[in-house]
XYZ file of N, CA and C in Angstrom:
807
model
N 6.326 -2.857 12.913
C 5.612 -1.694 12.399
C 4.809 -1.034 13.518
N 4.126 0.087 13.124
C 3.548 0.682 14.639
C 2.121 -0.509 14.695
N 2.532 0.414 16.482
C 1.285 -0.503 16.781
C 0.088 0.532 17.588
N -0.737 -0.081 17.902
C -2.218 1.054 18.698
C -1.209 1.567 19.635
N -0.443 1.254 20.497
C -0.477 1.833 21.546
C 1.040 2.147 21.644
N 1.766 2.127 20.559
C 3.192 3.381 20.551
C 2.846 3.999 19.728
N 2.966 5.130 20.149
C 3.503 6.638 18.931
C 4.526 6.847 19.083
N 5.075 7.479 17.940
C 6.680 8.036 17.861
C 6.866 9.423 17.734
N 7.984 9.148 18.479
C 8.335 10.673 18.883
C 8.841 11.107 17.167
N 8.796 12.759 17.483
C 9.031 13.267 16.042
C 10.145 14.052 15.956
N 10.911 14.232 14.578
C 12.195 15.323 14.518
C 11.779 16.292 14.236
N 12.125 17.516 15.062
C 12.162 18.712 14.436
C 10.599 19.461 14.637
N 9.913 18.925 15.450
C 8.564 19.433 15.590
C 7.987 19.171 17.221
N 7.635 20.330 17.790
C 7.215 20.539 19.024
C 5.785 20.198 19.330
N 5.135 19.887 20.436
C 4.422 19.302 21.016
C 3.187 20.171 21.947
N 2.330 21.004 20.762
C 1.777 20.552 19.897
C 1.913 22.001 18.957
N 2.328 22.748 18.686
C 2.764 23.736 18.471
C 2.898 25.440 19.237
N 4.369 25.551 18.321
C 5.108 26.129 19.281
C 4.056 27.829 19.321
N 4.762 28.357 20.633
C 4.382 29.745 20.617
C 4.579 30.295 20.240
N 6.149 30.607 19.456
C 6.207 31.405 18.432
C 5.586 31.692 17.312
N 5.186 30.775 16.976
C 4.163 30.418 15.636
C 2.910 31.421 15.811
N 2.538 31.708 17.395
C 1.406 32.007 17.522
C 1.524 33.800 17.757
N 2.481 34.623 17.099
C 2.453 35.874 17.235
C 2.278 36.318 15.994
N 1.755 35.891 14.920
C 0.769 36.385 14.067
C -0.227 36.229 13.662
N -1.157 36.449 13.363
C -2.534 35.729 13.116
C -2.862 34.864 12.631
N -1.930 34.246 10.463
C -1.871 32.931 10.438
C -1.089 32.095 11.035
N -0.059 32.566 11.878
C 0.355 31.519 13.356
C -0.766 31.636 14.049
N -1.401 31.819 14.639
C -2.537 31.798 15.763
C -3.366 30.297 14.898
N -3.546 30.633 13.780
C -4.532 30.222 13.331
C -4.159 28.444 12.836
N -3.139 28.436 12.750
C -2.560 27.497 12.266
C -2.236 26.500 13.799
N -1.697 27.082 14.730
C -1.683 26.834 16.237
C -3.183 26.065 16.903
N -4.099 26.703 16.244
C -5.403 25.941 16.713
C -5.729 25.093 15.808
N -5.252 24.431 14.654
C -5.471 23.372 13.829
C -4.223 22.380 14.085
N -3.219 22.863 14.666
C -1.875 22.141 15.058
C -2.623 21.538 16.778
N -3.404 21.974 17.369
C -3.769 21.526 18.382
C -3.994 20.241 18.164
N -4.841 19.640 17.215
C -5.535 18.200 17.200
C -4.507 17.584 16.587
N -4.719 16.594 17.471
C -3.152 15.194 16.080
C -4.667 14.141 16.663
N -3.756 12.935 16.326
C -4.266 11.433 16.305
C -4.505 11.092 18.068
N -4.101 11.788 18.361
C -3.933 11.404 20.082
C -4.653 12.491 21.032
N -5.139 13.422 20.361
C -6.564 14.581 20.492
C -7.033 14.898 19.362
N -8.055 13.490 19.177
C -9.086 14.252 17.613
C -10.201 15.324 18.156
N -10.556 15.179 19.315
C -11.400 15.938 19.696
C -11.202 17.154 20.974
N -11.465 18.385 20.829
C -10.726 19.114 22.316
C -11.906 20.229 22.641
N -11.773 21.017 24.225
C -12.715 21.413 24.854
C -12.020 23.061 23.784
N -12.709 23.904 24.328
C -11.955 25.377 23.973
C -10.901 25.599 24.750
N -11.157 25.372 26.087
C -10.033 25.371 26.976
C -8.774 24.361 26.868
N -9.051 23.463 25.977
C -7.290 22.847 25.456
C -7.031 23.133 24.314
N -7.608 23.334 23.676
C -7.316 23.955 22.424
C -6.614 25.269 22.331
N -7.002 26.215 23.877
C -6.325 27.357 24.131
C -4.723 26.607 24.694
N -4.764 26.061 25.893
C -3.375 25.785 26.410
C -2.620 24.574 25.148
N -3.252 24.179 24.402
C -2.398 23.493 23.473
C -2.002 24.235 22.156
N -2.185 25.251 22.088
C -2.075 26.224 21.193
C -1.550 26.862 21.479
N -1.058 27.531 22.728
C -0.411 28.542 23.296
C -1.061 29.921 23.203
N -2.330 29.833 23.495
C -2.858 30.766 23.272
C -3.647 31.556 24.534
N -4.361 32.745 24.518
C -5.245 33.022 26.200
C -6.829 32.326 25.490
N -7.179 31.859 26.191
C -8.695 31.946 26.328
C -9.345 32.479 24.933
N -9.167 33.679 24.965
C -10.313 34.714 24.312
C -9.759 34.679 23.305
N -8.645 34.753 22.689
C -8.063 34.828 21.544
C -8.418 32.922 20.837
N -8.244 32.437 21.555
C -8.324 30.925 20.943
C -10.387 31.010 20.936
N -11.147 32.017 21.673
C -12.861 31.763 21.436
C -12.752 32.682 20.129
N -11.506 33.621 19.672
C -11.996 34.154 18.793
C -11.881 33.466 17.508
N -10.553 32.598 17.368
C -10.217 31.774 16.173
C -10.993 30.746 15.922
N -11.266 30.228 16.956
C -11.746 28.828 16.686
C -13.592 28.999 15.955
N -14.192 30.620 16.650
C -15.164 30.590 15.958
C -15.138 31.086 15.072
N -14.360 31.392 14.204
C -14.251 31.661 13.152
C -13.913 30.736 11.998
N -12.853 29.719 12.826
C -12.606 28.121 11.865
C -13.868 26.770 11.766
N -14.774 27.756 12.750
C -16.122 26.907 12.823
C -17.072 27.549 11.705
N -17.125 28.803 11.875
C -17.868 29.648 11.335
C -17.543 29.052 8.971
N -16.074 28.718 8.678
C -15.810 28.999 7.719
C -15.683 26.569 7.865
N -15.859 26.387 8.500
C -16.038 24.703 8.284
C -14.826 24.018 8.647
N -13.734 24.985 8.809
C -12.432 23.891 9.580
C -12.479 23.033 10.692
N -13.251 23.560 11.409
C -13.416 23.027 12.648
C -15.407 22.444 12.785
N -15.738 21.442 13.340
C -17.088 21.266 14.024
C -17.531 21.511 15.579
N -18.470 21.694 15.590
C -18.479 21.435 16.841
C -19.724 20.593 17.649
N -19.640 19.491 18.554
C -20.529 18.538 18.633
C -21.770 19.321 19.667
N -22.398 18.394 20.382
C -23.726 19.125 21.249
C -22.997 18.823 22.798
N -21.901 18.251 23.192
C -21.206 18.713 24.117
C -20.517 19.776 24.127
N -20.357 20.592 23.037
C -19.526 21.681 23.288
C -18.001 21.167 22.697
N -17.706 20.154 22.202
C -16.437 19.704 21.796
C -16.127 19.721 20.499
N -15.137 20.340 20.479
C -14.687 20.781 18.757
C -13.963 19.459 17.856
N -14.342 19.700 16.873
C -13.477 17.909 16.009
C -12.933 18.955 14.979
N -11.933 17.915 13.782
C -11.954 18.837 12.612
C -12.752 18.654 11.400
N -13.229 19.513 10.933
C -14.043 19.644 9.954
C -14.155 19.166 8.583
N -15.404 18.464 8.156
C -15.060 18.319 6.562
C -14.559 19.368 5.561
N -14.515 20.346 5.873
C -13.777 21.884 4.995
C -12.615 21.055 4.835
N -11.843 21.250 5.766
C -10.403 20.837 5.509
C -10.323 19.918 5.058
N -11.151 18.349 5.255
C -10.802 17.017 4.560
C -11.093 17.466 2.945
N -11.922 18.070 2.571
C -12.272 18.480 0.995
C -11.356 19.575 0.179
N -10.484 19.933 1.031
C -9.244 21.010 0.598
C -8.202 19.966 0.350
N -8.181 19.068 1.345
C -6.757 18.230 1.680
C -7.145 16.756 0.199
N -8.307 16.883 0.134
C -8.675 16.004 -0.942
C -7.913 16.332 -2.224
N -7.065 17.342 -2.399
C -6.948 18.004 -3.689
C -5.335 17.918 -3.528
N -5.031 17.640 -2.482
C -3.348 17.410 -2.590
C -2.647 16.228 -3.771
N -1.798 16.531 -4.243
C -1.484 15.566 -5.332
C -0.837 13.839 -4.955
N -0.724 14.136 -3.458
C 0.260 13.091 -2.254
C -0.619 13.002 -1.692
N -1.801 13.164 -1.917
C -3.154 12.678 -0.477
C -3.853 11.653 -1.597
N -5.685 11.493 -1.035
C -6.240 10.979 -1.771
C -5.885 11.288 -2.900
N -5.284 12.162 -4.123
C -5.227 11.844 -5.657
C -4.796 10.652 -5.151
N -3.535 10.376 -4.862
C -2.716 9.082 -5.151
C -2.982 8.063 -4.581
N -3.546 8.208 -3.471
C -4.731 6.585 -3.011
C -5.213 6.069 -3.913
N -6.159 7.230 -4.569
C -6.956 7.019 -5.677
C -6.283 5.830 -6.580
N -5.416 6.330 -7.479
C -4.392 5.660 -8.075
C -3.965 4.659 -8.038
N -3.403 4.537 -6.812
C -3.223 3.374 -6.451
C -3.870 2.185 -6.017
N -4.591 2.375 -5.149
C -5.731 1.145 -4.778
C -6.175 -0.199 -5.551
N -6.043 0.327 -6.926
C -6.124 -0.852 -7.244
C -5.010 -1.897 -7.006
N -3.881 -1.517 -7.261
C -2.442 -2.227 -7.012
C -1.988 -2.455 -5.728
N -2.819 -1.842 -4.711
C -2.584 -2.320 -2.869
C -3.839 -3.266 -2.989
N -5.236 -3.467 -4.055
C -5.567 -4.487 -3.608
C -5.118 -5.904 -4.015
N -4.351 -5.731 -5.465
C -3.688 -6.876 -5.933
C -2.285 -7.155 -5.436
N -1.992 -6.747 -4.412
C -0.895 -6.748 -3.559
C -1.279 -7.748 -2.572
N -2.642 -6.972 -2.114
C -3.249 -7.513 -0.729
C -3.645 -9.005 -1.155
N -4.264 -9.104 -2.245
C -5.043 -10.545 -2.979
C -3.735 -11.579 -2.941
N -2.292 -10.994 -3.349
C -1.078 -12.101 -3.496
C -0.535 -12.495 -2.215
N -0.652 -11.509 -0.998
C -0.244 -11.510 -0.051
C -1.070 -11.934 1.236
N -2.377 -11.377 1.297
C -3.428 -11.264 2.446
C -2.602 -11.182 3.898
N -1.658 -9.814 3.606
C -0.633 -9.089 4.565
C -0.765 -8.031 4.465
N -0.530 -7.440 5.272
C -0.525 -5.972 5.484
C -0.185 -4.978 4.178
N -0.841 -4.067 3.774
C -0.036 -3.110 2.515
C -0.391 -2.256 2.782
N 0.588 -1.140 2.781
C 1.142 0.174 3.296
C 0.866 1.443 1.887
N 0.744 2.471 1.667
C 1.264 3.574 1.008
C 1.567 4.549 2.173
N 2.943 5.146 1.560
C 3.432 6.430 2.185
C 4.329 7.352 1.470
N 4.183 8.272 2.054
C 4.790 9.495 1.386
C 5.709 10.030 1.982
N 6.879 10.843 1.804
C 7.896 11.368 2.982
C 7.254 13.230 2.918
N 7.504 13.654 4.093
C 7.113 14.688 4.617
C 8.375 15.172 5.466
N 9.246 15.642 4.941
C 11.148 16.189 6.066
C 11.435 15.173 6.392
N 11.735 14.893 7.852
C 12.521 13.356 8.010
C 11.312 12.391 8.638
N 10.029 12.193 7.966
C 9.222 11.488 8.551
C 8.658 10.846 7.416
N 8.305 9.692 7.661
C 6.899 9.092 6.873
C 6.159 8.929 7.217
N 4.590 9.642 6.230
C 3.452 9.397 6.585
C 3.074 8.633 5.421
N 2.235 7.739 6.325
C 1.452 6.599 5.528
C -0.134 7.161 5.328
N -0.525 6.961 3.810
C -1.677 7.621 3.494
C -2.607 6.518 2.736
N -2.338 5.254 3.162
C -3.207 4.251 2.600
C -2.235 3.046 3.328
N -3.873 2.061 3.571
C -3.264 0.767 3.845
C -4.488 0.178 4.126
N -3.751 -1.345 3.900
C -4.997 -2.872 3.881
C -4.807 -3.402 4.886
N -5.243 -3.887 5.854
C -5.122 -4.828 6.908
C -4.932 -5.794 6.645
N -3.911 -6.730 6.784
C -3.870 -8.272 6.282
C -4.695 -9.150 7.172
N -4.241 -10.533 7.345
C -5.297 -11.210 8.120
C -3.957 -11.714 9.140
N -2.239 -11.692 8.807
C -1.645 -11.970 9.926
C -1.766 -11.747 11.542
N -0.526 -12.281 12.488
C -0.999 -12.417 13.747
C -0.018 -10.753 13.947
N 0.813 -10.011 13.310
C 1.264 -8.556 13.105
C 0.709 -7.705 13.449
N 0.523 -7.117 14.842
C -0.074 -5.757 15.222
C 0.139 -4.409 14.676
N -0.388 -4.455 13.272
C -0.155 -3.230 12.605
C -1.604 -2.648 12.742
N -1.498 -1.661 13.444
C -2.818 -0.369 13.534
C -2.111 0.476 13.300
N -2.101 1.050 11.274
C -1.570 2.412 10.792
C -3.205 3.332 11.061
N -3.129 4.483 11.177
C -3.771 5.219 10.571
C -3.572 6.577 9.743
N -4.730 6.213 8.557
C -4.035 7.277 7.419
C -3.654 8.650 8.736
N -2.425 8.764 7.841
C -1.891 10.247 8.859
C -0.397 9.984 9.638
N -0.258 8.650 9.883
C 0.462 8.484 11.100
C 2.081 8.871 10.509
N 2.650 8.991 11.493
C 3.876 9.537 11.045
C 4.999 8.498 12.002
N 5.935 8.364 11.229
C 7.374 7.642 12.072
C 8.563 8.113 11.411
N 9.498 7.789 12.072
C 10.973 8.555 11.254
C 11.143 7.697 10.413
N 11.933 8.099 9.449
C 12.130 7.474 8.071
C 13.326 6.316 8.249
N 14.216 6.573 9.018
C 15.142 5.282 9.209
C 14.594 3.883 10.057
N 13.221 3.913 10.284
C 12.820 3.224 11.052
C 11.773 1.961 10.631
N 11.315 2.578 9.108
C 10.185 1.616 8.407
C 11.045 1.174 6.910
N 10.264 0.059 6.584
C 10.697 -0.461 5.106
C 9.753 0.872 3.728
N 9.053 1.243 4.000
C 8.517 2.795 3.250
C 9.607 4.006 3.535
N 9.974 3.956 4.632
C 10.768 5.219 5.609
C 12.300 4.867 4.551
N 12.952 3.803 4.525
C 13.960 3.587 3.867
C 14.327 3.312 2.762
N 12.779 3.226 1.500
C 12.532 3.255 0.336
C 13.064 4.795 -0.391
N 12.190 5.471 0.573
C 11.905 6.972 0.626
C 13.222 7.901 0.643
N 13.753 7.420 2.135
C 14.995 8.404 2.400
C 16.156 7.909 1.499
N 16.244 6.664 0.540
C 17.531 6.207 0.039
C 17.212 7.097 -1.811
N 15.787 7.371 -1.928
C 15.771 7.980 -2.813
C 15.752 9.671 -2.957
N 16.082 10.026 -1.700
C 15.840 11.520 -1.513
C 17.313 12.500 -1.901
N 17.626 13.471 -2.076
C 18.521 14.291 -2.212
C 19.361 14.453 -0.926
N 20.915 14.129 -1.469
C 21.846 13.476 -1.417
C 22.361 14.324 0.095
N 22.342 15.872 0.200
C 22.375 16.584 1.150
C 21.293 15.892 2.303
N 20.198 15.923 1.801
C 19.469 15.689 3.318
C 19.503 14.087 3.440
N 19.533 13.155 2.595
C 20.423 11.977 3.543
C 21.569 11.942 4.275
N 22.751 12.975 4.085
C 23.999 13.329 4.810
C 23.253 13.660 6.665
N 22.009 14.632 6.018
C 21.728 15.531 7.631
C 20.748 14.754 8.202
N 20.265 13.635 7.554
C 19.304 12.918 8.496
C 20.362 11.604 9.202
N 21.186 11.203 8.159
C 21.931 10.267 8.920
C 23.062 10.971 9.984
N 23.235 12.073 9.871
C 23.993 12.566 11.237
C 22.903 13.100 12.197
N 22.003 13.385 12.177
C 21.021 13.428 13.089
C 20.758 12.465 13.904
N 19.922 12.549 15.111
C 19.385 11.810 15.981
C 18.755 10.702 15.268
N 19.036 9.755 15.612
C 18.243 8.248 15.080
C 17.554 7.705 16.088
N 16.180 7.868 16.310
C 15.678 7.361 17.314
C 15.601 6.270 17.494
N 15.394 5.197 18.801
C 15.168 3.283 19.007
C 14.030 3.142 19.180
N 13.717 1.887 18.394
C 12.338 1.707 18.863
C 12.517 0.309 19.526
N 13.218 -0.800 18.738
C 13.575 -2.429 19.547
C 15.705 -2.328 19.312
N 15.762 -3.113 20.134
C 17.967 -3.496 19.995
C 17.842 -3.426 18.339
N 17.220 -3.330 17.563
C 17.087 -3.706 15.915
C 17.297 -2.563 15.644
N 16.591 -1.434 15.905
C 16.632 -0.217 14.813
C 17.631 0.178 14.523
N 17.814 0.551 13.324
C 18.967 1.073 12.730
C 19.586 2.441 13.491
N 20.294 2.348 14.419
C 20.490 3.618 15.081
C 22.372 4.138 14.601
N 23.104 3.603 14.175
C 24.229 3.876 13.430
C 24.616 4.256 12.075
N 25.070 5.450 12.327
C 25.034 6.189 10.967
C 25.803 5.388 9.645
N 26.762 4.672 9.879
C 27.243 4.121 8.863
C 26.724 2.892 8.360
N 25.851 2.068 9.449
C 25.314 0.928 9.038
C 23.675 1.411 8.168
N 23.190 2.521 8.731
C 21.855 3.536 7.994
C 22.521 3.665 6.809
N 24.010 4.221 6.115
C 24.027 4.496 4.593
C 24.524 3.512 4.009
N 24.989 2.546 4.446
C 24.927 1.415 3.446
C 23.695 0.359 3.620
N 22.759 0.895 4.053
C 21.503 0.093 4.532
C 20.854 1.060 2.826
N 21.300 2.288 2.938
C 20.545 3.060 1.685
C 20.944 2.801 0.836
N 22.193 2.701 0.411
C 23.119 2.288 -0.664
C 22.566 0.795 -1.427
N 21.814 -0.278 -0.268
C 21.758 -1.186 -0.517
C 20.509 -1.436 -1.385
N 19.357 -0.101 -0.580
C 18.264 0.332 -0.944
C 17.680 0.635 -2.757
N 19.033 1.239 -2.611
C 19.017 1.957 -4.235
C 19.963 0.620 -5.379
N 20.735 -0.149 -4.760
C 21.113 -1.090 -5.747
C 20.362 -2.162 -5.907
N 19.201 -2.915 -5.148
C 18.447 -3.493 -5.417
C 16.929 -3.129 -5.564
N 16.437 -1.733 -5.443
C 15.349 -1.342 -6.106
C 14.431 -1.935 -4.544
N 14.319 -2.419 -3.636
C 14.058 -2.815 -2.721
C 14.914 -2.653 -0.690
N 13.582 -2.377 -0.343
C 14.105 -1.663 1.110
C 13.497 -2.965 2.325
N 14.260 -3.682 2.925
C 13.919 -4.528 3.790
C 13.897 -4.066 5.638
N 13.086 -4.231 6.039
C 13.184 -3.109 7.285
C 12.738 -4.647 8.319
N 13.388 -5.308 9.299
C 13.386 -6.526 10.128
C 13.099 -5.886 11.541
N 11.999 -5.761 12.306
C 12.217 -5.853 14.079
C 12.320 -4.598 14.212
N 12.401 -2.886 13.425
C 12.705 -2.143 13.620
C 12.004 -1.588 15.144
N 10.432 -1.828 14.309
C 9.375 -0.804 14.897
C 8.940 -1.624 16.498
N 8.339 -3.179 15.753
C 8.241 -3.950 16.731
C 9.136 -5.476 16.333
N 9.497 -6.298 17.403
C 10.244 -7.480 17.401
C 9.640 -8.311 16.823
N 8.576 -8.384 16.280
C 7.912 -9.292 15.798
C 7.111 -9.145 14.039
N 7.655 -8.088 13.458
C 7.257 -7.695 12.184
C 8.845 -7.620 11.431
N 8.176 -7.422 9.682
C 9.272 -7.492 8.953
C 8.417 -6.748 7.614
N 8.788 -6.223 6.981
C 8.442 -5.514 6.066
C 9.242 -5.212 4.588
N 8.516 -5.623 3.824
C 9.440 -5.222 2.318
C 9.013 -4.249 1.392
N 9.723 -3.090 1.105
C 9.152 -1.738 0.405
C 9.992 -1.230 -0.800
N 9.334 -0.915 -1.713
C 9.284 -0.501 -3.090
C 9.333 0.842 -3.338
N 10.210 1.735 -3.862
C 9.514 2.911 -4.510
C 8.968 3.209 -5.370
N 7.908 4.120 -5.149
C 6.773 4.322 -6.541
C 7.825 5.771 -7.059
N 7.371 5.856 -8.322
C 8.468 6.506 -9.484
C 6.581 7.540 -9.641
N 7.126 8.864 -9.859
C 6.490 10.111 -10.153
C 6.518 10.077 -11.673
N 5.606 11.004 -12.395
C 5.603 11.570 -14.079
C 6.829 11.661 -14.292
N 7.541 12.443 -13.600
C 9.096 13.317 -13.971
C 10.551 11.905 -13.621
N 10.222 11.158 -12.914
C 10.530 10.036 -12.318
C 11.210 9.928 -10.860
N 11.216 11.092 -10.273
C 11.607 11.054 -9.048
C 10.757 10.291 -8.189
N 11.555 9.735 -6.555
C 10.624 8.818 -5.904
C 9.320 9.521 -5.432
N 7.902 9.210 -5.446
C 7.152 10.178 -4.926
C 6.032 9.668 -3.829
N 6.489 8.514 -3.541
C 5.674 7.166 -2.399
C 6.744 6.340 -2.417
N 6.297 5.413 -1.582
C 6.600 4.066 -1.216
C 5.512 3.126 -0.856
N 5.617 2.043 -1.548
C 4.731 0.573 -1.401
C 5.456 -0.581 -0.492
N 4.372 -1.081 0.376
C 5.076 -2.022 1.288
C 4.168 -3.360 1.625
N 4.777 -4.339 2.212
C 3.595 -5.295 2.691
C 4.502 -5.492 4.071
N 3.503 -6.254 5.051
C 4.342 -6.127 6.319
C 3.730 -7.423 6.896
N 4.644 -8.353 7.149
C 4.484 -9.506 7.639
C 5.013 -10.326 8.647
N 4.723 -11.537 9.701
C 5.374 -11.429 10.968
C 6.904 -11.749 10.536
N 7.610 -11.624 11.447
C 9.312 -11.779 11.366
C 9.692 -13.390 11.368
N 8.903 -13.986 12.090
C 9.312 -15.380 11.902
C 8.627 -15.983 10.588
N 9.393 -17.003 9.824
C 9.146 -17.332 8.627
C 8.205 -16.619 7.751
N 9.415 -15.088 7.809
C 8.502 -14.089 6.719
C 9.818 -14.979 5.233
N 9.310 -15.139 4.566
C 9.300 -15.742 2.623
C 9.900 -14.345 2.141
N 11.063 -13.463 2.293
C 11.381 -12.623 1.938
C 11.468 -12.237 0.609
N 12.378 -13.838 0.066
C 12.678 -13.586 -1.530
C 10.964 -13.764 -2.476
N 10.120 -14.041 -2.154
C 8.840 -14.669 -2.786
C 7.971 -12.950 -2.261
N 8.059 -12.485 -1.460
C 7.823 -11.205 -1.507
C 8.408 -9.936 -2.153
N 9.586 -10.024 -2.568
C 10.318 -9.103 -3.370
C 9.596 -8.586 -4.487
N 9.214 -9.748 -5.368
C 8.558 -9.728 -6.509
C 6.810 -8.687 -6.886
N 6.214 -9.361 -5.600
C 5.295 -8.892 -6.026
C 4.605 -7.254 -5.112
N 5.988 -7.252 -4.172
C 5.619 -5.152 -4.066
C 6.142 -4.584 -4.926
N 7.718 -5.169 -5.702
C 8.061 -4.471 -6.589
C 7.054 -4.468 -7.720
N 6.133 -5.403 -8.648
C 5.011 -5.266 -9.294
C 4.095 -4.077 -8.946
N 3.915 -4.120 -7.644
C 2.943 -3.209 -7.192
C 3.400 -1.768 -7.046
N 4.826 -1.720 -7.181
C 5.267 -0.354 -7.148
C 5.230 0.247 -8.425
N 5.390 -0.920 -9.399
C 6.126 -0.549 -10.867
C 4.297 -0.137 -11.729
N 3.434 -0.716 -10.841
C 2.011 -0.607 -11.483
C 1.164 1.053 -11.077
N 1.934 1.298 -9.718
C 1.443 2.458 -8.986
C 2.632 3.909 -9.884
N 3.635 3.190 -10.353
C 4.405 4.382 -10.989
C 4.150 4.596 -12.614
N 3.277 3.601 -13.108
C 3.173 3.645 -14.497
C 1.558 4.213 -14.499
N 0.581 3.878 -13.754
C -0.042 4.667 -13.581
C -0.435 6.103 -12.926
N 0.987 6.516 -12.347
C 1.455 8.572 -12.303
C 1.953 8.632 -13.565
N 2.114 7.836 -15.089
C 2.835 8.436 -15.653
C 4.663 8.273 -15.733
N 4.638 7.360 -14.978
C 6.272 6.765 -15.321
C 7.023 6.168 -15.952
N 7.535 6.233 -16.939
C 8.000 5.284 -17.994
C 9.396 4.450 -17.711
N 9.538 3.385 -18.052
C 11.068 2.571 -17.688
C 12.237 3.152 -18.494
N 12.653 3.458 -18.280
C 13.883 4.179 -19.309
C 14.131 5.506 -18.691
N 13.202 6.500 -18.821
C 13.245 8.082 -18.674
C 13.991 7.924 -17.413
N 15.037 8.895 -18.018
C 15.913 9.582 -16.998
C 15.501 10.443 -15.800
């Protein structure tokens, strides 16, 4: 699973956003909130301009204005962070905190059966972001943070997710680039769809050595009101004498507890 000190590269998204984006004003504007990821929470005006693609003056004009309205802070060095505005907007997403909310109780009775790692994530195009998780007490270098993103063929959430997604964009993600992370990752398109196939006939996604050589992970999909997949639940434990079958049981519990409390019923089509 990830660790502090790899990030993964991403599909389909430029570094840190593109210039095109930035020839209208909500491109401009969006360009200076695309500046900060996990790897610059904090930036001067002057990177916020060249990471934005922007001049100078145009990035002093946005940014005081995303200060001015709470998107942005700014500290007594002169260094901009992002703002509680946006965390209290983003609070209201139905895939953000609502569904932490929700869930938590069932990642802590996950965590209580396991005292291993437990994951929530959501798919976002061909990525998963994880928007909740417990630290276990294993020797597993898992440092998620809410936010983080990895490709979806690459995690036991990532392959919960993509085996339940629409049928076209599993065709275009498995002919797409499959990135490596260890000799393990699933980087072959035909061994990726019957890895999904396998996904969806046992209700369970097993992901071994992908991320790092030394983790193993077992993931669940959480079921939406309407019943489509709308998360994934995971626990993540080291690879050597990970208890696979004795773990099956109780993420799938924890999935089936996180989907009945969105409103999911067993039966509905």
């Amino acid at each position: 699973m990830p660790t502090a000190d790899a990030l993964p590269p991403t599909r389909g998204r430029t570094d840190p956003a593109p210039r095109a984006a930035a020839r209208s004003a909500p491109g401009r504007l969006l360009a200076v909130l695309a500046a900060f990821d996990h790897t610059h929470p904090a930036l001067g005006l002057t990177d916020i301009a060249r990471r934005a693609g922007l001049t100078l003056t145009t990035a002093h004009r946005l940014v005081g204005a995303l200060t001015e309205w709470g998107a942005l802070e700014r500290d007594a060095d002169g260094v901009y962070h992002v703002g509680l505005r946006l965390w209290e907007i983003a609070a209201l997403a139905p895939r953000g905190l609502a569904l932490r909310q929700v869930a938590l109780p069932y990642l802590e009775d996950l965590y209580e059966a396991t005292h291993e790692n437990v994951q929530l994530a959501v798919r976002d195009g061909a990525e998963v972001v994880y928007i909740e998780w417990i630290s276990g007490r294993s020797a597993v270098g898992v440092h998620i943070r809410v936010g983080a993103r990895w490709p979806l063929h690459a995690t036991g959430v990532g392959l919960a997710l993509l085996a339940h997604s629409e049928q076209a964009f599993q065709e275009e993600y498995c002919d797409g680039p499959l990135a490596a992370f260890t000799p393990y990752t699933l980087t072959d398109p035909g061994r990726l769809r019957r890895q999904l196939a396998e996904v969806r006939r046992t209700g369970t996604a097993v992901s071994s050595r992908q991320i790092t050589e030394d983790a193993l992970s077992v993931a669940a999909p959480v079921h939406g009101r309407n019943g489509t997949v709308a998360a994934a639940v995971s626990v993540v434990v080291p690879h050597l004498g990970a208890q696979v079958p004795a773990l099956i049981p109780a993420v799938r519990l924890a999935a089936r507890g996180i989907s009945r409390a969105l409103g999911w019923q067993p039966g509905r089509p």
